[in-house]
Coordinates of C-alpha atoms in Angstrom, one line a residue:
M20 CA -11.6 24.3 14.2
S21 CA -12.0 20.6 13.4
V22 CA -8.5 19.8 14.5
T23 CA -8.8 21.9 17.7
D24 CA -12.2 20.3 18.5
D25 CA -11.0 16.7 17.9
Q26 CA -7.8 16.9 19.9
P27 CA -9.4 17.1 23.4
T28 CA -11.7 14.2 22.4
T29 CA -8.7 12.1 21.4
E30 CA -6.8 12.9 24.6
K31 CA -9.9 12.1 26.7
S32 CA -10.3 8.8 25.0
R33 CA -6.7 7.9 25.6
A34 CA -7.0 8.9 29.3
Q35 CA -10.1 6.7 29.9
P36 CA -8.2 3.4 30.2
A37 CA -6.2 4.8 33.1
H38 CA -9.4 4.9 35.2
R39 CA -10.4 1.3 34.4
L40 CA -9.2 -1.8 36.1
G41 CA -5.5 -2.3 35.2
L42 CA -3.5 -5.5 34.9
S43 CA -2.7 -5.4 38.6
G44 CA -6.3 -5.4 39.6
K45 CA -7.3 -8.0 37.1
L46 CA -4.4 -10.2 38.3
L47 CA -5.5 -9.8 41.9
L48 CA -9.2 -10.6 41.1
L49 CA -8.1 -13.6 39.1
T50 CA -5.6 -15.0 41.7
I51 CA -8.0 -15.0 44.6
P52 CA -10.8 -17.1 43.1
L53 CA -8.2 -19.5 41.6
V54 CA -6.8 -20.0 45.1
M55 CA -10.3 -20.4 46.5
I56 CA -11.1 -23.1 43.9
A57 CA -7.9 -24.9 44.9
G58 CA -9.0 -24.6 48.5
M59 CA -12.4 -26.1 47.6
L60 CA -10.8 -29.0 45.8
I61 CA -8.9 -29.7 49.0
F62 CA -11.9 -29.1 51.3
V63 CA -14.2 -31.7 49.5
P64 CA -12.1 -34.8 50.3
A65 CA -11.0 -33.3 53.6
I66 CA -14.6 -33.1 55.0
A67 CA -15.4 -36.6 53.7
N68 CA -12.2 -37.9 55.4
F69 CA -13.2 -36.0 58.6
R70 CA -16.6 -37.8 58.7
I71 CA -14.9 -41.2 58.0
N72 CA -12.4 -40.7 60.8
R73 CA -15.1 -39.7 63.3
L74 CA -17.1 -42.8 62.4
N75 CA -14.0 -44.9 62.8
D76 CA -13.4 -43.3 66.2
R77 CA -16.9 -44.3 67.2
L78 CA -16.3 -47.9 66.1
A79 CA -13.0 -48.0 67.9
A80 CA -14.7 -46.8 71.1
A81 CA -17.5 -49.3 70.6
N82 CA -15.0 -52.1 70.3
T83 CA -13.4 -51.1 73.6
A84 CA -16.8 -50.9 75.2
A85 CA -17.7 -54.3 73.8
L86 CA -14.7 -55.8 75.4
V87 CA -15.8 -54.2 78.8
L88 CA -19.4 -55.2 78.4
D89 CA -18.5 -58.8 77.3
A90 CA -16.2 -59.2 80.3
A91 CA -19.0 -58.6 82.8
P92 CA -19.9 -61.6 85.1
S93 CA -22.7 -63.6 83.6
G94 CA -23.0 -61.0 80.8
Y95 CA -24.9 -58.7 83.0
V96 CA -24.1 -55.0 83.2
P97 CA -25.9 -52.6 85.5
E98 CA -28.0 -50.1 83.6
S99 CA -26.3 -47.1 85.1
L100 CA -22.9 -48.4 84.1
A101 CA -24.1 -49.2 80.6
R102 CA -25.4 -45.6 80.3
Q103 CA -22.1 -44.2 81.4
I104 CA -20.2 -46.4 78.9
L105 CA -22.6 -45.4 76.0
T106 CA -22.4 -41.7 77.0
S107 CA -18.5 -41.9 77.0
I108 CA -18.4 -43.2 73.5
G109 CA -21.3 -41.0 72.3
A110 CA -23.6 -43.9 71.3
R111 CA -27.1 -45.1 72.0
A112 CA -26.5 -48.8 71.5
V113 CA -23.7 -51.3 70.8
A114 CA -24.3 -54.7 69.3
I115 CA -22.1 -57.4 68.1
K116 CA -22.6 -60.4 65.8
M117 CA -20.9 -63.7 66.5
G118 CA -21.9 -66.6 64.2
Q119 CA -25.6 -66.6 63.6
Q120 CA -26.3 -64.7 66.8
R121 CA -26.5 -60.9 67.2
R122 CA -26.1 -59.7 70.7
L123 CA -27.1 -56.3 72.1
L124 CA -24.4 -55.4 74.6
A125 CA -25.9 -52.1 75.8
S126 CA -28.6 -49.7 74.8
A127 CA -30.2 -46.5 76.0
D128 CA -33.1 -44.5 74.5
L129 CA -33.1 -46.4 71.2
P130 CA -35.2 -44.7 68.5
A131 CA -38.1 -46.4 66.9
A132 CA -36.3 -46.5 63.5
I133 CA -32.8 -46.0 62.2
D134 CA -32.5 -43.2 59.6
H135 CA -29.2 -44.1 57.9
D136 CA -27.0 -47.1 57.7
V137 CA -23.2 -46.8 57.1
D138 CA -21.1 -49.9 56.5
M139 CA -17.5 -48.9 57.0
R140 CA -16.3 -52.2 55.5
E141 CA -17.5 -51.3 52.0
I142 CA -17.3 -47.6 51.3
S143 CA -15.9 -45.8 48.2
V144 CA -14.4 -42.4 47.9
W145 CA -17.3 -41.0 45.9
S146 CA -20.0 -42.4 48.3
A147 CA -18.0 -41.0 51.3
I148 CA -18.1 -37.5 49.7
V149 CA -21.8 -37.7 48.8
D150 CA -22.8 -39.0 52.2
A151 CA -20.8 -36.2 53.9
F152 CA -22.5 -33.4 52.0
E153 CA -25.9 -35.0 52.4
M154 CA -25.4 -35.2 56.2
M155 CA -24.3 -31.5 56.3
L156 CA -27.4 -30.5 54.3
E157 CA -29.9 -32.3 56.6
H158 CA -31.7 -30.9 59.6
G159 CA -33.1 -32.5 62.8
D160 CA -31.7 -35.2 65.0
Q161 CA -31.5 -38.4 62.9
T162 CA -29.7 -41.5 64.0
I163 CA -27.0 -43.6 62.2
R164 CA -26.2 -47.2 62.5
V165 CA -22.5 -47.7 61.8
V166 CA -21.2 -51.2 61.0
G167 CA -17.6 -52.1 61.1
P168 CA -15.2 -54.9 61.8
A169 CA -15.0 -56.4 65.2
P170 CA -12.0 -57.8 67.2
G171 CA -11.7 -61.4 68.0
Q172 CA -14.0 -64.0 66.4
A173 CA -16.9 -61.6 66.0
Q174 CA -18.1 -60.9 62.5
F175 CA -18.9 -57.2 62.9
I176 CA -19.9 -54.7 65.4
E177 CA -22.8 -52.2 65.2
V178 CA -23.1 -48.9 67.0
V179 CA -26.0 -46.5 66.9
I180 CA -25.1 -42.8 67.2
D181 CA -26.8 -39.4 66.8
E182 CA -26.2 -37.5 63.6
K183 CA -26.5 -34.0 65.1
P184 CA -23.2 -34.0 67.1
L185 CA -21.3 -35.3 64.1
R186 CA -22.9 -32.7 61.9
Q187 CA -22.0 -29.9 64.3
A188 CA -18.4 -31.2 64.4
M189 CA -18.4 -31.2 60.6
Y190 CA -19.6 -27.6 60.6
R191 CA -16.9 -26.5 63.0
F192 CA -14.3 -28.3 60.8
S193 CA -15.7 -26.6 57.7
R194 CA -15.5 -23.2 59.4
N195 CA -11.9 -23.7 60.4
V196 CA -11.0 -25.0 57.0
L197 CA -12.7 -21.9 55.4
I198 CA -10.8 -19.5 57.7
V199 CA -7.5 -21.2 57.0
A200 CA -8.3 -21.3 53.2
L201 CA -9.1 -17.6 53.2
L202 CA -5.8 -16.8 55.0
I203 CA -3.9 -19.0 52.7
A204 CA -5.7 -17.6 49.7
G205 CA -5.0 -14.0 50.8
F206 CA -1.3 -14.7 51.5
T207 CA -0.8 -16.7 48.4
A208 CA -2.7 -14.2 46.3
G209 CA -0.5 -11.4 47.7
L210 CA 2.7 -13.3 47.0
V211 CA 1.6 -14.2 43.5
Y212 CA 0.4 -10.7 42.9
L213 CA 3.7 -9.1 44.0
A214 CA 5.7 -11.6 42.0
L215 CA 3.8 -11.2 38.8
H216 CA 3.6 -7.4 39.4
Y217 CA 7.3 -7.0 39.5
L218 CA 8.0 -9.6 36.8
F219 CA 5.4 -8.7 34.3
V220 CA 3.1 -5.8 35.1
R221 CA 5.8 -3.2 35.8
P222 CA 7.7 -4.1 32.6
M223 CA 4.4 -4.0 30.6
R224 CA 3.6 -0.6 32.1
R225 CA 7.1 0.6 31.1
L226 CA 6.5 -0.7 27.5
T227 CA 3.1 1.0 27.4
A228 CA 4.5 4.3 28.7
S229 CA 7.3 4.2 26.1
L230 CA 4.7 3.5 23.3
I231 CA 2.5 6.4 24.5
G232 CA 5.5 8.8 24.8
F233 CA 6.9 7.8 21.4
H234 CA 3.4 8.3 19.8
E235 CA 3.3 11.8 21.2
N236 CA 6.6 12.8 19.6
P237 CA 7.9 10.1 17.2
E238 CA 10.8 12.2 16.0
S239 CA 12.4 12.6 19.4
S240 CA 15.2 10.2 20.1
A241 CA 14.8 10.9 23.8
R242 CA 11.5 8.9 23.7
I243 CA 13.3 5.7 22.7
I244 CA 13.1 3.0 25.4
V245 CA 16.3 1.8 27.0
P246 CA 16.1 -2.0 27.0
S247 CA 16.9 -3.9 30.1
Q248 CA 19.2 -6.9 30.4
R249 CA 16.4 -9.4 30.8
G250 CA 16.8 -12.5 28.7
D251 CA 13.1 -13.6 28.6
E252 CA 10.4 -12.6 26.2
I253 CA 9.9 -9.2 27.8
G254 CA 13.6 -8.4 27.4
V255 CA 13.3 -9.4 23.7
A256 CA 10.2 -7.2 23.3
E257 CA 12.1 -4.3 24.9
R258 CA 15.0 -4.7 22.6
E259 CA 12.9 -5.1 19.5
L260 CA 10.8 -2.1 20.5
S261 CA 14.0 0.0 20.9
D262 CA 15.3 -1.1 17.5
M263 CA 12.0 -0.3 15.9
Q264 CA 11.8 3.1 17.5
R265 CA 15.3 3.9 16.4
D266 CA 14.5 2.9 12.8
L267 CA 11.3 5.0 12.8
V268 CA 13.2 8.0 14.2
S269 CA 15.8 7.6 11.5
M270 CA 13.2 7.1 8.8
L271 CA 11.2 10.2 9.9
H272 CA 14.4 12.3 9.9
Q273 CA 15.1 11.1 6.4
K274 CA 11.6 11.8 5.3
S275 CA 11.8 15.3 6.8
R276 CA 15.0 16.0 4.9
L277 CA 13.4 14.7 1.7
A278 CA 10.4 17.0 2.3
A279 CA 12.7 20.0 3.0
L280 CA 14.7 19.1 -0.1
G281 CA 11.6 19.0 -2.3
L282 CA 10.3 22.3 -0.9
A283 CA 13.7 24.0 -1.5
V284 CA 13.9 22.7 -5.1
S285 CA 10.4 23.6 -5.9
K286 CA 11.1 27.2 -4.8
I287 CA 14.2 27.6 -6.9
N288 CA 13.1 25.5 -9.9
H289 CA 11.1 28.3 -11.6
D290 CA 13.8 30.9 -11.5
L291 CA 16.6 28.5 -12.3
R292 CA 14.8 27.2 -15.3
N293 CA 14.3 30.7 -16.6
L294 CA 18.0 31.5 -16.1
L295 CA 19.0 28.3 -17.9
A296 CA 16.6 29.1 -20.8
S297 CA 18.3 32.5 -21.2
S298 CA 21.7 30.8 -21.2
Q299 CA 20.5 28.5 -23.9
L300 CA 19.5 31.4 -26.0
L301 CA 23.0 32.9 -25.6
S302 CA 24.5 29.5 -26.5
D303 CA 22.4 29.4 -29.7
Q304 CA 24.0 32.7 -30.7
L305 CA 27.5 31.3 -29.9
A306 CA 26.8 28.5 -32.3
S307 CA 26.8 31.0 -35.1
V308 CA 30.2 32.3 -34.3
P309 CA 32.7 31.0 -37.0
D310 CA 35.6 30.5 -34.5
P311 CA 36.6 26.8 -34.7
R312 CA 37.1 26.5 -31.0
V313 CA 33.6 27.9 -30.4
Q314 CA 32.2 25.5 -33.0
R315 CA 33.9 22.7 -31.2
F316 CA 32.6 23.4 -27.7
A317 CA 29.2 25.0 -28.5
P318 CA 27.3 21.7 -29.2
K319 CA 28.6 20.2 -25.9
L320 CA 27.5 23.4 -24.1
L321 CA 24.1 23.2 -25.7
R322 CA 23.7 19.6 -24.7
S323 CA 24.7 20.3 -21.1
L324 CA 22.2 23.2 -20.9
E325 CA 19.4 21.0 -22.4
R326 CA 20.1 18.3 -19.9
A327 CA 20.1 20.9 -17.0
I328 CA 16.8 22.3 -18.2
A329 CA 15.4 18.8 -18.3
F330 CA 16.6 18.1 -14.8
C331 CA 15.0 21.4 -13.5
Q332 CA 11.8 20.6 -15.4
S333 CA 11.5 17.3 -13.5
T334 CA 12.1 19.1 -10.2
L335 CA 14.7 16.6 -9.0
S336 CA 13.1 13.3 -10.1
Y337 CA 14.4 11.6 -7.0
G338 CA 11.9 13.6 -4.9
R339 CA 9.1 12.0 -6.8
A340 CA 7.5 8.7 -6.0
Q341 CA 9.6 7.0 -8.6
E342 CA 11.9 7.8 -11.5
A343 CA 10.4 8.1 -15.1
A344 CA 10.6 4.8 -17.0
P345 CA 13.9 4.6 -19.0
D346 CA 13.8 5.1 -22.7
R347 CA 16.0 2.1 -23.5
R348 CA 17.8 1.6 -26.8
M349 CA 21.1 0.1 -27.9
I350 CA 23.8 2.8 -27.5
L351 CA 27.6 2.8 -27.6
V352 CA 29.2 3.1 -24.2
E353 CA 32.4 5.0 -25.2
P354 CA 30.7 8.3 -26.2
V355 CA 28.8 8.4 -23.0
V356 CA 32.0 7.7 -21.0
A357 CA 33.8 10.5 -22.9
E358 CA 30.9 12.9 -22.2
V359 CA 31.0 12.0 -18.5
R360 CA 34.7 12.8 -18.3
E361 CA 34.3 16.2 -19.8
S362 CA 31.2 17.0 -17.7
A363 CA 33.1 16.0 -14.5
G364 CA 36.0 18.3 -15.5
L365 CA 38.6 15.5 -15.7
A366 CA 39.6 16.1 -19.3
S367 CA 41.8 19.0 -18.3
D368 CA 42.7 17.8 -14.7
A369 CA 46.2 16.5 -14.9
S370 CA 46.3 15.5 -11.2
I371 CA 44.0 12.5 -11.8
T372 CA 44.8 9.8 -14.3
W373 CA 41.9 8.8 -16.4
I374 CA 41.9 5.2 -17.8
S375 CA 39.1 4.0 -20.1
A376 CA 39.2 0.3 -20.9
I377 CA 36.0 -0.1 -22.8
E378 CA 35.7 -3.0 -25.3
R379 CA 35.6 -1.7 -28.8
G380 CA 32.1 -1.2 -30.1
L381 CA 30.6 -2.1 -26.7
A382 CA 26.8 -1.4 -26.9
I383 CA 24.4 -1.4 -24.0
D384 CA 20.6 -1.5 -23.9
A385 CA 19.9 1.6 -21.7
D386 CA 18.5 5.1 -21.5
P387 CA 21.5 7.3 -22.5
D388 CA 20.5 10.2 -20.2
Q389 CA 20.0 8.0 -17.2
L390 CA 23.2 6.0 -17.9
F391 CA 25.0 9.4 -18.1
R392 CA 23.6 10.4 -14.7
V393 CA 24.7 7.1 -13.1
L394 CA 28.2 7.3 -14.4
L395 CA 28.6 11.0 -13.6
N396 CA 27.6 10.4 -10.0
L397 CA 30.1 7.5 -9.7
V398 CA 32.9 9.5 -11.3
R399 CA 32.3 12.6 -9.2
N400 CA 32.3 10.4 -6.1
A401 CA 35.6 8.9 -7.2
A402 CA 37.1 12.3 -7.8
Q403 CA 35.9 13.6 -4.5
A404 CA 37.4 10.5 -2.8
L405 CA 40.8 11.2 -4.4
E406 CA 40.7 14.8 -3.4
S407 CA 40.1 13.8 0.3
R408 CA 43.3 11.8 0.4
P409 CA 46.0 13.3 2.6
A410 CA 48.7 15.2 0.9
S411 CA 51.4 13.0 2.5
D412 CA 50.0 10.0 0.6
G413 CA 52.1 9.6 -2.5
G414 CA 50.0 7.0 -4.2
A415 CA 48.8 7.4 -7.8
Q416 CA 45.4 9.2 -8.2
Q417 CA 43.6 7.2 -10.8
I418 CA 40.0 6.7 -12.0
R419 CA 39.4 3.7 -14.2
I420 CA 36.3 2.7 -16.2
T421 CA 36.1 -0.7 -17.8
G422 CA 33.3 -2.2 -19.9
R423 CA 32.7 -5.6 -21.3
R424 CA 29.9 -7.9 -22.3
E425 CA 29.1 -11.2 -20.6
G426 CA 26.5 -12.9 -22.8
T427 CA 23.4 -10.7 -22.8
V428 CA 24.6 -8.6 -19.9
A429 CA 26.7 -5.4 -20.2
I430 CA 29.2 -4.9 -17.3
I431 CA 30.6 -1.4 -16.5
E432 CA 33.0 -0.9 -13.6
V433 CA 34.1 2.4 -12.1
S434 CA 37.1 2.2 -9.8
D435 CA 39.4 4.7 -8.1
T436 CA 42.5 4.5 -5.9
G437 CA 41.0 6.5 -3.1
P438 CA 40.6 5.5 0.6
G439 CA 37.7 3.3 -0.2
V440 CA 34.2 3.1 1.4
P441 CA 34.1 3.2 5.2
Q442 CA 32.8 0.0 6.8
K443 CA 30.1 1.8 8.8
T444 CA 28.4 3.1 5.6
R445 CA 28.5 -0.1 3.6
D446 CA 25.2 -1.5 5.1
H447 CA 23.3 1.6 3.9
L448 CA 25.4 2.5 0.9
F449 CA 22.6 2.9 -1.6
E450 CA 20.1 4.6 0.8
A451 CA 19.4 8.3 0.6
F452 CA 21.4 10.5 3.1
Q453 CA 23.3 7.5 4.4
S454 CA 26.4 7.2 2.1
S455 CA 27.8 10.7 2.2
G456 CA 31.2 10.7 3.8
R457 CA 32.3 14.3 3.1
P458 CA 31.2 17.7 4.5
G459 CA 28.4 19.2 2.4
G460 CA 27.5 15.9 0.7
S461 CA 23.8 15.1 0.3
G462 CA 24.2 11.4 0.2
L463 CA 21.8 11.2 -2.8
G464 CA 24.3 10.2 -5.6
L465 CA 24.5 6.5 -5.0
A466 CA 20.7 6.3 -4.1
I467 CA 19.8 7.9 -7.4
A468 CA 22.3 5.6 -9.3
A469 CA 20.8 2.5 -7.6
E470 CA 17.2 3.6 -8.5
L471 CA 18.1 4.2 -12.1
I472 CA 19.9 0.9 -12.5
R473 CA 17.0 -1.0 -10.9
A474 CA 14.7 0.7 -13.4
H475 CA 16.8 -1.1 -16.1
D476 CA 16.3 -4.4 -14.3
G477 CA 20.1 -4.3 -13.5
E478 CA 22.3 -4.3 -10.4
I479 CA 24.9 -2.0 -8.9
N480 CA 27.2 -3.4 -6.2
L481 CA 30.4 -2.5 -4.4
V482 CA 33.1 -4.9 -5.3
E483 CA 35.0 -6.2 -2.2
G484 CA 38.7 -6.7 -2.0
T485 CA 39.8 -3.9 -4.4
I486 CA 42.1 -1.0 -3.9
G487 CA 40.0 2.1 -3.2
A488 CA 36.4 1.6 -4.3
T489 CA 35.0 -0.3 -7.3
F490 CA 31.4 -0.1 -8.3
R491 CA 30.1 -2.7 -10.8
I492 CA 27.0 -2.0 -13.0
A493 CA 25.3 -4.9 -14.7
I494 CA 22.5 -4.2 -17.2
P495 CA 20.9 -7.1 -19.1
D496 CA 19.5 -6.7 -22.6
R497 CA 15.8 -6.7 -23.0
P498 CA 14.3 -9.9 -24.4
V499 CA 13.2 -9.5 -28.0
E500 CA 10.5 -11.4 -29.6
L501 CA 11.7 -13.4 -32.6
Q502 CA 8.8 -12.4 -34.8
I503 CA 9.7 -8.7 -34.4
V504 CA 13.3 -9.4 -35.4
R505 CA 12.2 -11.3 -38.5
T506 CA 9.8 -8.5 -39.5
E507 CA 12.5 -5.9 -39.2
R508 CA 14.9 -8.0 -41.2
A509 CA 12.3 -8.5 -43.9
R510 CA 11.7 -4.8 -44.1
A511 CA 15.5 -4.2 -44.4

């Protein structure tokens, strides 16, 4: 009930993010304000420049009017003409300074006081921006006196204008800039959104969909993403995700096979152990038969049955988390090799030549049972490789075991003249279910051998460049404390 009740909640929690704002929406909401900020950064100097240009236009018109007014006979201009000139340039008064004298060329409806003074000869960028926004935030009909350079020998020219028409013109300019900025922002945001959507959002959705699908059924190879040919980071992520999914599928298949193997062994272990125990009782009775041949083979049969019962009792030790710690001691290698030959059935097999080149008296610091298992696996693999050779191949069928000592390390090599190890299996040679190259093989022999040798702090490797296959086992002696050796010698 708990599993059934929890499952809808989990699926509901996974479905919730689909109703939230996705990457596309977040990208769109992020792009529009960024474009608007860029537009504002453009608008600020633009509105200040607009005000400066308008004031310069008034000064230019005032300079032209000053030339007209100054050219009048006797310096007198009719009031009606002066009003027309001032109206045409949008000013209330025009004055000019020459030397120490300031001359009012024309005026109409001058205010009692001037609200603002703007000197166009000395104006900075920052002051132009501040003055522009101050003017836009003001209300009413203030007046401005604008001072600028004058043509000819005059020092400067002054023009008094109303602020309201200029403020209204700045409002219209701001409205136009805002409309254009919105259009540009929308168009740019749309282009950026589409570009980023196709370049990043869609591949990310594809990666997300692959992860969700793979999470639902991690053992299905159909859920593995097919990487694209992109060379950027997303392409690398797709390829790495594909490789990771393939490794996980392979690992899960391997774990499933191990679980099935452990279940099968646990089912047959009890009955098989009882059968072997019965066989052991019969073997004990055979030991009492006075026949010399029976007396010769009975101890070996008993030893094989004892070892088989021990293997069943451990329920295939490879299926456990780890092998039992080896019971190491100094043993002779030759008796173990001879027992391996008899157990593999090669003592009576004339089709395969057995060559044993073990140094006389070679001893190794190892667990005898585990060393027997390692060598038996290697010898059986060698025999099976020789049996798989085609009948037309007339080469010699030979298994060779050599042993020597290199300092404190004992070296044992098992070689055959078979077809060798296929190249495709060499990368995973000592992994479970990976190295079997024959029908019906479990692929566990080399994995078990490697695990047992590692428990001895040793190494097992495939020797390259040899005829057939050659496996080299190196097991170092355990370090011995000097005080223990002295104590044992003193007791002796």
